[in-house]
């Protein structure tokens, strides 16, 4: 196109990019060239954001998972070949612990991508899961990279043609930064979107409040509000019962070695719903600026989603016995993280009395 200048490429952290700055002078763009035609003029940002909910669940998470798999294969092989004191370093407990984390984190990433991609293939636009995957897969990829570097030691820090880790390690912050910086994603987006989109009544209340037909809107709002109150009360009772019994009587569809994990997810789902309702009820719009509270609730939501994805992936793969240790490690780690983030949420809740009430119903036995 006359007047358009292209050709330069970005070069972030020594990684060649296929995109770069585009500039132009006296460039004529016909209205027919606008995607969607003249009626879509001025709506480009809206279209980009809508596509982001799909692309964000695929590109960066799959890159992180691919890096995790490469790190798992290379670190496992290197730990068997590299010897110290006459023994392969894989025999040392410290190295074995790092290898376990690499394998477990990589399994979580693969499971999350597989399950979420399946939903996208069926026509879904998973805005909240895409934010969860973008944040957690890139963060897990960073952890895997750190462990792989530690295992390889000096081999990983000397640049050269035989160093297969250094470039990927250097490029890690790129995935952390683009398509929504991770700090922003965790602090605002995951719970900020999830609290509304995943709640059975909040979205209905918002739509009713915005209804131009005041009479119909008031009727719809009243119905949604009373349903919301009933839902909160039922969550209160359900959370207390599941916590008191450690969810042993929670109804789950499978009688397999993973049965208890489904029950634990049920327990923390009820606890999360209860904490979210009370946070929105007492803090209202201030919850948006209470970013650490929002982030902790987002961590609980993310842990449950990732644990559910791990269990679903295990079923989709035919319950392979060799995968069971990875499944157990992954779900236990994720649910422990959910538990600790709920504790942190309650410790930092601004209303101490209400935090004590919530703690009684969520952790009646202290755990």
Tab-separated table of C-alpha atoms in Angstrom:
chain	number	residue	atom	x	y	z
A	1	UNK	CA	0.000	0.000	0.000
A	2	UNK	CA	1.498	3.384	-0.982
A	3	UNK	CA	2.798	5.340	1.995
A	4	UNK	CA	2.979	2.387	4.414
A	5	UNK	CA	6.361	1.541	5.898
A	6	UNK	CA	6.969	-1.995	7.185
A	7	UNK	CA	9.938	-4.320	7.487
A	8	UNK	CA	11.414	-3.604	10.898
A	9	UNK	CA	10.846	-6.281	13.528
A	10	UNK	CA	10.765	-6.267	17.286
A	11	UNK	CA	13.663	-8.000	19.038
A	12	UNK	CA	12.583	-8.662	22.639
A	13	UNK	CA	15.150	-10.417	24.843
A	14	UNK	CA	17.072	-11.821	21.852
A	15	UNK	CA	13.975	-13.588	20.453
A	16	UNK	CA	13.147	-12.721	16.802
A	17	UNK	CA	9.532	-11.615	16.341
A	18	UNK	CA	7.560	-11.785	13.116
A	19	UNK	CA	5.756	-8.542	13.928
A	20	UNK	CA	7.046	-5.009	14.235
A	21	UNK	CA	6.135	-1.327	13.959
A	22	UNK	CA	4.023	-0.157	11.042
A	23	UNK	CA	3.968	3.508	10.071
A	24	UNK	CA	2.587	5.526	7.216
A	25	UNK	CA	2.239	8.975	5.701
A	26	UNK	CA	-0.651	10.175	3.560
A	27	UNK	CA	-2.080	6.651	3.498
A	28	UNK	CA	-5.568	6.295	2.007
A	29	UNK	CA	-7.652	3.462	3.450
A	30	UNK	CA	-11.040	2.910	1.750
A	31	UNK	CA	-13.980	2.335	4.098
A	32	UNK	CA	-14.561	-1.038	2.440
A	33	UNK	CA	-11.223	-2.193	3.849
A	34	UNK	CA	-12.503	-1.964	7.421
A	35	UNK	CA	-13.215	-5.417	8.833
A	36	UNK	CA	-16.993	-5.697	8.963
A	37	UNK	CA	-17.511	-2.726	6.686
A	38	UNK	CA	-18.361	0.897	7.401
A	39	UNK	CA	-20.688	0.059	10.305
A	40	UNK	CA	-17.716	-1.348	12.280
A	41	UNK	CA	-15.636	1.839	12.013
A	42	UNK	CA	-14.256	2.779	15.423
A	43	UNK	CA	-14.880	-0.684	16.879
A	44	UNK	CA	-11.494	-2.227	16.201
A	45	UNK	CA	-10.489	-2.359	19.865
A	46	UNK	CA	-13.729	-4.143	20.740
A	47	UNK	CA	-13.085	-6.755	18.049
A	48	UNK	CA	-9.508	-7.283	19.223
A	49	UNK	CA	-10.557	-7.765	22.847
A	50	UNK	CA	-13.235	-10.283	21.838
A	51	UNK	CA	-10.649	-12.314	19.930
A	52	UNK	CA	-8.267	-12.112	22.871
A	53	UNK	CA	-10.558	-14.314	24.975
A	54	UNK	CA	-9.858	-17.153	22.540
A	55	UNK	CA	-6.280	-16.468	21.484
A	56	UNK	CA	-5.069	-15.888	25.034
A	57	UNK	CA	-6.112	-19.442	25.925
A	58	UNK	CA	-4.040	-20.953	23.119
A	59	UNK	CA	-0.867	-19.131	22.095
A	60	UNK	CA	1.017	-18.362	25.307
A	61	UNK	CA	-0.237	-21.339	27.362
A	62	UNK	CA	0.750	-23.773	24.602
A	63	UNK	CA	4.169	-22.115	24.305
A	64	UNK	CA	4.660	-22.487	28.056
A	65	UNK	CA	3.530	-26.113	27.956
A	66	UNK	CA	5.847	-26.846	25.042
A	67	UNK	CA	8.735	-25.346	26.969
A	68	UNK	CA	7.718	-27.401	29.995
A	69	UNK	CA	7.753	-30.617	27.983
A	70	UNK	CA	11.155	-29.791	26.519
A	71	UNK	CA	12.465	-29.060	30.020
A	72	UNK	CA	10.976	-32.284	31.379
A	73	UNK	CA	12.528	-34.485	28.694
A	74	UNK	CA	15.922	-32.771	28.717
A	75	UNK	CA	16.178	-32.471	32.505
A	76	UNK	CA	15.153	-36.082	33.066
A	77	UNK	CA	17.707	-37.345	30.562
A	78	UNK	CA	20.469	-35.038	31.807
A	79	UNK	CA	19.876	-36.028	35.435
A	80	UNK	CA	20.405	-39.675	34.496
A	81	UNK	CA	23.583	-38.985	32.511
A	82	UNK	CA	25.251	-36.407	34.754
A	83	UNK	CA	27.076	-38.028	37.658
A	84	UNK	CA	28.303	-36.602	40.936
A	85	UNK	CA	30.148	-38.651	43.579
A	86	UNK	CA	29.763	-41.660	41.282
A	87	UNK	CA	25.952	-41.442	41.177
A	88	UNK	CA	23.544	-39.989	38.595
A	89	UNK	CA	22.284	-36.707	40.017
A	90	UNK	CA	18.721	-38.007	39.546
A	91	UNK	CA	19.400	-40.216	42.590
A	92	UNK	CA	19.790	-37.157	44.837
A	93	UNK	CA	16.613	-36.186	46.664
A	94	UNK	CA	17.034	-32.485	45.980
A	95	UNK	CA	17.279	-33.035	42.233
A	96	UNK	CA	14.426	-35.541	42.395
A	97	UNK	CA	12.234	-32.921	44.054
A	98	UNK	CA	12.923	-30.451	41.237
A	99	UNK	CA	12.225	-33.149	38.620
A	100	UNK	CA	8.922	-33.907	40.359
A	101	UNK	CA	7.891	-30.264	40.195
A	102	UNK	CA	8.803	-30.087	36.512
A	103	UNK	CA	6.723	-33.186	35.725
A	104	UNK	CA	3.758	-32.078	37.841
A	105	UNK	CA	3.633	-28.501	36.576
A	106	UNK	CA	3.944	-29.678	32.976
A	107	UNK	CA	1.077	-32.128	33.478
A	108	UNK	CA	-1.106	-29.317	34.844
A	109	UNK	CA	-0.328	-27.115	31.840
A	110	UNK	CA	-1.051	-29.879	29.334
A	111	UNK	CA	-4.313	-30.780	31.074
A	112	UNK	CA	-5.532	-27.185	31.228
A	113	UNK	CA	-4.744	-26.549	27.563
A	114	UNK	CA	-6.317	-29.811	26.411
A	115	UNK	CA	-9.583	-29.250	28.284
A	116	UNK	CA	-9.905	-25.551	27.445
A	117	UNK	CA	-9.026	-26.071	23.773
A	118	UNK	CA	-11.758	-28.701	23.637
A	119	UNK	CA	-14.254	-26.100	24.835
A	120	UNK	CA	-13.037	-23.624	22.207
A	121	UNK	CA	-13.400	-26.287	19.498
A	122	UNK	CA	-17.044	-26.614	20.531
A	123	UNK	CA	-17.642	-22.904	19.934
A	124	UNK	CA	-17.159	-21.547	23.453
A	125	UNK	CA	-15.407	-18.230	24.123
A	126	UNK	CA	-13.979	-18.877	27.593
A	127	UNK	CA	-12.980	-15.409	28.795
A	128	UNK	CA	-12.305	-16.423	32.405
A	129	UNK	CA	-10.537	-19.754	31.664
A	130	UNK	CA	-8.387	-17.970	29.072
A	131	UNK	CA	-7.213	-15.491	31.726
A	132	UNK	CA	-6.556	-18.366	34.136
A	133	UNK	CA	-4.528	-20.247	31.534
A	134	UNK	CA	-2.576	-17.196	30.428
A	135	UNK	CA	-1.522	-16.342	33.963
A	136	UNK	CA	-0.955	-19.768	35.467
A	137	UNK	CA	0.602	-21.534	32.478
A	138	UNK	CA	3.142	-18.770	31.965
A	139	UNK	CA	3.912	-18.684	35.695
A	140	UNK	CA	4.234	-22.474	35.826
A	141	UNK	CA	6.438	-22.289	32.747
A	142	UNK	CA	8.672	-19.843	34.599
A	143	UNK	CA	8.907	-22.215	37.585
A	144	UNK	CA	9.708	-25.148	35.316
A	145	UNK	CA	12.423	-23.100	33.609
A	146	UNK	CA	13.972	-22.204	36.955
A	147	UNK	CA	14.030	-25.848	38.065
A	148	UNK	CA	15.494	-26.982	34.742
A	149	UNK	CA	18.257	-24.390	35.022
A	150	UNK	CA	19.022	-25.514	38.580
A	151	UNK	CA	19.271	-29.159	37.530
A	152	UNK	CA	21.574	-28.427	34.591
A	153	UNK	CA	23.786	-26.139	36.656
A	154	UNK	CA	26.835	-24.828	34.809
A	155	UNK	CA	25.787	-26.423	31.524
A	156	UNK	CA	22.751	-24.127	31.391
A	157	UNK	CA	24.561	-20.848	31.985
A	158	UNK	CA	27.379	-21.144	29.457
A	159	UNK	CA	26.090	-19.819	26.144
A	160	UNK	CA	26.819	-21.851	23.039
A	161	UNK	CA	25.318	-24.201	20.462
A	162	UNK	CA	24.906	-27.006	23.019
A	163	UNK	CA	22.967	-24.894	25.504
A	164	UNK	CA	19.347	-25.763	24.780
A	165	UNK	CA	17.851	-23.959	27.798
A	166	UNK	CA	19.331	-20.466	27.859
A	167	UNK	CA	17.307	-18.822	25.074
A	168	UNK	CA	14.013	-20.106	26.405
A	169	UNK	CA	14.957	-19.032	29.916
A	170	UNK	CA	15.829	-15.539	28.709
A	171	UNK	CA	12.552	-15.266	26.792
A	172	UNK	CA	10.333	-16.218	29.746
A	173	UNK	CA	9.397	-12.616	30.705
A	174	UNK	CA	7.915	-12.062	27.235
A	175	UNK	CA	5.059	-14.475	27.907
A	176	UNK	CA	4.624	-12.994	31.382
A	177	UNK	CA	4.227	-9.490	29.940
A	178	UNK	CA	2.205	-9.700	26.718
A	179	UNK	CA	-1.550	-10.295	26.256
A	180	UNK	CA	-2.284	-8.868	29.693
A	181	UNK	CA	0.531	-8.478	32.213
A	182	UNK	CA	0.386	-11.210	34.839
A	183	UNK	CA	0.158	-8.863	37.825
A	184	UNK	CA	-2.880	-7.178	36.270
A	185	UNK	CA	-4.411	-10.492	35.217
A	186	UNK	CA	-4.172	-11.953	38.726
A	187	UNK	CA	-5.139	-8.814	40.631
A	188	UNK	CA	-8.097	-7.660	38.554
A	189	UNK	CA	-9.165	-9.856	35.683
A	190	UNK	CA	-9.509	-13.458	36.893
A	191	UNK	CA	-11.825	-12.818	39.832
A	192	UNK	CA	-13.150	-9.521	38.460
A	193	UNK	CA	-14.581	-11.301	35.421
A	194	UNK	CA	-15.189	-14.626	37.124
A	195	UNK	CA	-17.256	-13.170	39.973
A	196	UNK	CA	-19.779	-11.832	37.473
A	197	UNK	CA	-19.652	-14.346	34.636
A	198	UNK	CA	-19.542	-17.471	36.808
A	199	UNK	CA	-22.122	-16.373	39.382
A	200	UNK	CA	-25.642	-17.701	38.744
A	201	UNK	CA	-27.387	-14.461	39.786
A	202	UNK	CA	-25.063	-11.423	39.717
A	203	UNK	CA	-25.145	-11.126	35.915
A	204	UNK	CA	-28.946	-11.391	35.952
A	205	UNK	CA	-29.093	-8.638	38.580
A	206	UNK	CA	-26.913	-6.368	36.452
A	207	UNK	CA	-28.996	-6.974	33.334
A	208	UNK	CA	-32.187	-6.298	35.285
A	209	UNK	CA	-30.787	-3.036	36.683
A	210	UNK	CA	-29.943	-1.891	33.139
A	211	UNK	CA	-33.336	-2.831	31.695
A	212	UNK	CA	-34.960	0.206	30.038
A	213	UNK	CA	-38.386	-1.166	30.986
A	214	UNK	CA	-38.345	-0.119	34.648
A	215	UNK	CA	-41.301	-2.268	35.701
A	216	UNK	CA	-39.962	-5.428	34.084
A	217	UNK	CA	-36.451	-4.631	35.281
A	218	UNK	CA	-37.649	-4.214	38.877
A	219	UNK	CA	-39.516	-7.526	38.744
A	220	UNK	CA	-36.501	-9.327	37.271
A	221	UNK	CA	-34.175	-7.731	39.815
A	222	UNK	CA	-36.360	-8.740	42.759
A	223	UNK	CA	-36.516	-12.317	41.515
A	224	UNK	CA	-32.744	-12.489	40.979
A	225	UNK	CA	-32.021	-10.808	44.330
A	226	UNK	CA	-34.162	-13.182	46.389
A	227	UNK	CA	-32.686	-16.132	44.505
A	228	UNK	CA	-29.240	-14.727	45.284
A	229	UNK	CA	-30.052	-14.509	48.997
A	230	UNK	CA	-31.317	-18.095	49.016
A	231	UNK	CA	-28.206	-19.198	47.156
A	232	UNK	CA	-25.958	-17.502	49.731
A	233	UNK	CA	-27.781	-19.163	52.637
A	234	UNK	CA	-27.543	-22.582	50.985
A	235	UNK	CA	-23.813	-22.026	50.403
A	236	UNK	CA	-23.407	-21.167	54.072
A	237	UNK	CA	-24.930	-24.482	55.142
A	238	UNK	CA	-23.236	-26.471	52.384
A	239	UNK	CA	-19.801	-25.025	53.094
A	240	UNK	CA	-20.106	-25.778	56.816
A	241	UNK	CA	-21.304	-29.356	56.279
A	242	UNK	CA	-18.669	-30.186	53.661
A	243	UNK	CA	-15.891	-28.706	55.805
A	244	UNK	CA	-17.067	-30.480	58.954
A	245	UNK	CA	-17.211	-33.869	57.204
A	246	UNK	CA	-14.181	-33.243	54.946
A	247	UNK	CA	-16.643	-33.704	52.049
A	248	UNK	CA	-16.715	-37.480	52.577
A	249	UNK	CA	-20.461	-37.599	51.922
A	250	UNK	CA	-20.363	-35.290	48.908
A	251	UNK	CA	-21.985	-36.906	45.893
A	252	UNK	CA	-19.579	-37.397	42.984
A	253	UNK	CA	-20.179	-39.380	39.772
A	254	UNK	CA	-17.129	-41.662	39.923
A	255	UNK	CA	-15.903	-44.407	42.213
A	256	UNK	CA	-12.236	-44.295	41.207
A	257	UNK	CA	-8.913	-43.566	42.940
A	258	UNK	CA	-9.557	-39.870	42.215
A	259	UNK	CA	-12.952	-39.809	43.968
A	260	UNK	CA	-11.703	-37.895	47.021
A	261	UNK	CA	-10.285	-35.153	44.820
A	262	UNK	CA	-13.702	-34.506	43.276
A	263	UNK	CA	-15.138	-34.279	46.775
A	264	UNK	CA	-12.452	-31.806	47.852
A	265	UNK	CA	-13.193	-29.628	44.832
A	266	UNK	CA	-16.868	-29.645	45.863
A	267	UNK	CA	-15.886	-28.483	49.331
A	268	UNK	CA	-13.724	-25.610	48.162
A	269	UNK	CA	-16.246	-24.621	45.495
A	270	UNK	CA	-18.814	-24.057	48.233
A	271	UNK	CA	-16.264	-22.174	50.353
A	272	UNK	CA	-15.266	-20.000	47.403
A	273	UNK	CA	-18.884	-19.188	46.565
A	274	UNK	CA	-19.556	-18.239	50.190
A	275	UNK	CA	-16.459	-16.038	50.473
A	276	UNK	CA	-17.197	-14.354	47.134
A	277	UNK	CA	-20.806	-13.564	48.038
A	278	UNK	CA	-19.871	-12.025	51.374
A	279	UNK	CA	-16.998	-10.069	49.814
A	280	UNK	CA	-19.280	-8.577	47.160
A	281	UNK	CA	-22.033	-7.942	49.717
A	282	UNK	CA	-19.840	-6.079	52.217
A	283	UNK	CA	-17.286	-4.399	49.952
A	284	UNK	CA	-19.365	-3.794	46.828
A	285	UNK	CA	-17.482	-1.737	44.254
A	286	UNK	CA	-14.522	-1.346	46.627
A	287	UNK	CA	-13.639	-4.984	45.954
A	288	UNK	CA	-12.149	-3.832	42.636
A	289	UNK	CA	-9.555	-1.697	44.394
A	290	UNK	CA	-8.899	-4.312	47.086
A	291	UNK	CA	-6.622	-6.053	44.619
A	292	UNK	CA	-4.967	-8.426	47.075
A	293	UNK	CA	-8.357	-9.765	48.183
A	294	UNK	CA	-9.469	-10.074	44.566
A	295	UNK	CA	-6.194	-11.787	43.665
A	296	UNK	CA	-6.547	-14.353	46.460
A	297	UNK	CA	-10.104	-15.206	45.467
A	298	UNK	CA	-8.879	-15.455	41.883
A	299	UNK	CA	-6.199	-17.896	43.018
A	300	UNK	CA	-8.852	-20.083	44.659
A	301	UNK	CA	-10.966	-20.030	41.497
A	302	UNK	CA	-7.918	-20.797	39.351
A	303	UNK	CA	-6.807	-23.689	41.550
A	304	UNK	CA	-10.227	-25.311	41.336
A	305	UNK	CA	-10.387	-24.856	37.567
A	306	UNK	CA	-6.917	-26.300	37.040
A	307	UNK	CA	-7.618	-29.217	39.402
A	308	UNK	CA	-10.856	-29.930	37.526
A	309	UNK	CA	-8.950	-29.806	34.235
A	310	UNK	CA	-6.381	-32.291	35.568
A	311	UNK	CA	-9.112	-34.745	36.578
A	312	UNK	CA	-10.961	-34.296	33.276
A	313	UNK	CA	-7.749	-34.802	31.313
A	314	UNK	CA	-7.012	-37.958	33.309
A	315	UNK	CA	-10.437	-39.318	32.341
A	316	UNK	CA	-10.012	-38.291	28.698
A	317	UNK	CA	-6.699	-40.158	28.588
A	318	UNK	CA	-8.351	-43.374	29.750
A	319	UNK	CA	-7.208	-43.262	33.399
A	320	UNK	CA	-3.678	-44.383	32.601
A	321	UNK	CA	-2.134	-45.886	35.724
A	322	UNK	CA	1.232	-44.316	34.974
A	323	UNK	CA	-0.328	-40.847	35.114
A	324	UNK	CA	-1.955	-41.318	38.525
A	325	UNK	CA	1.058	-40.112	40.585
A	326	UNK	CA	1.159	-36.940	38.472
A	327	UNK	CA	-2.588	-36.442	38.927
A	328	UNK	CA	-2.340	-36.915	42.688
A	329	UNK	CA	0.610	-34.539	43.034
A	330	UNK	CA	-1.050	-31.922	40.832
A	331	UNK	CA	-4.456	-31.929	42.521
A	332	UNK	CA	-3.015	-32.049	46.045
A	333	UNK	CA	-0.729	-29.107	45.253
A	334	UNK	CA	-3.541	-27.084	43.688
A	335	UNK	CA	-6.036	-27.721	46.484
A	336	UNK	CA	-3.435	-26.885	49.129
A	337	UNK	CA	-2.863	-23.591	47.319
A	338	UNK	CA	-6.630	-22.951	47.310
A	339	UNK	CA	-6.786	-23.665	51.047
A	340	UNK	CA	-3.892	-21.338	51.877
A	341	UNK	CA	-5.269	-18.539	49.718
A	342	UNK	CA	-8.623	-18.791	51.492
A	343	UNK	CA	-6.784	-18.519	54.819
A	344	UNK	CA	-4.927	-15.453	53.518
A	345	UNK	CA	-8.188	-13.925	52.290
A	346	UNK	CA	-9.792	-14.327	55.709
A	347	UNK	CA	-6.729	-13.018	57.564
A	348	UNK	CA	-6.732	-9.858	55.448
A	349	UNK	CA	-10.488	-9.267	55.199
A	350	UNK	CA	-11.173	-5.710	56.432
A	351	UNK	CA	-14.190	-6.689	58.560
A	352	UNK	CA	-12.687	-8.787	61.351
A	353	UNK	CA	-16.018	-9.926	62.797
A	354	UNK	CA	-17.329	-11.111	59.441
A	355	UNK	CA	-13.991	-12.789	58.711
A	356	UNK	CA	-14.390	-14.747	61.961
A	357	UNK	CA	-17.912	-15.806	60.980
A	358	UNK	CA	-16.709	-16.928	57.547
A	359	UNK	CA	-13.787	-18.810	59.072
A	360	UNK	CA	-16.198	-20.712	61.333
A	361	UNK	CA	-18.257	-21.879	58.357
A	362	UNK	CA	-15.338	-22.507	55.967
A	363	UNK	CA	-12.766	-23.952	58.389
A	364	UNK	CA	-14.736	-25.125	61.451
A	365	UNK	CA	-11.935	-27.516	62.442
A	366	UNK	CA	-9.199	-25.027	61.628
A	367	UNK	CA	-8.316	-26.657	58.285
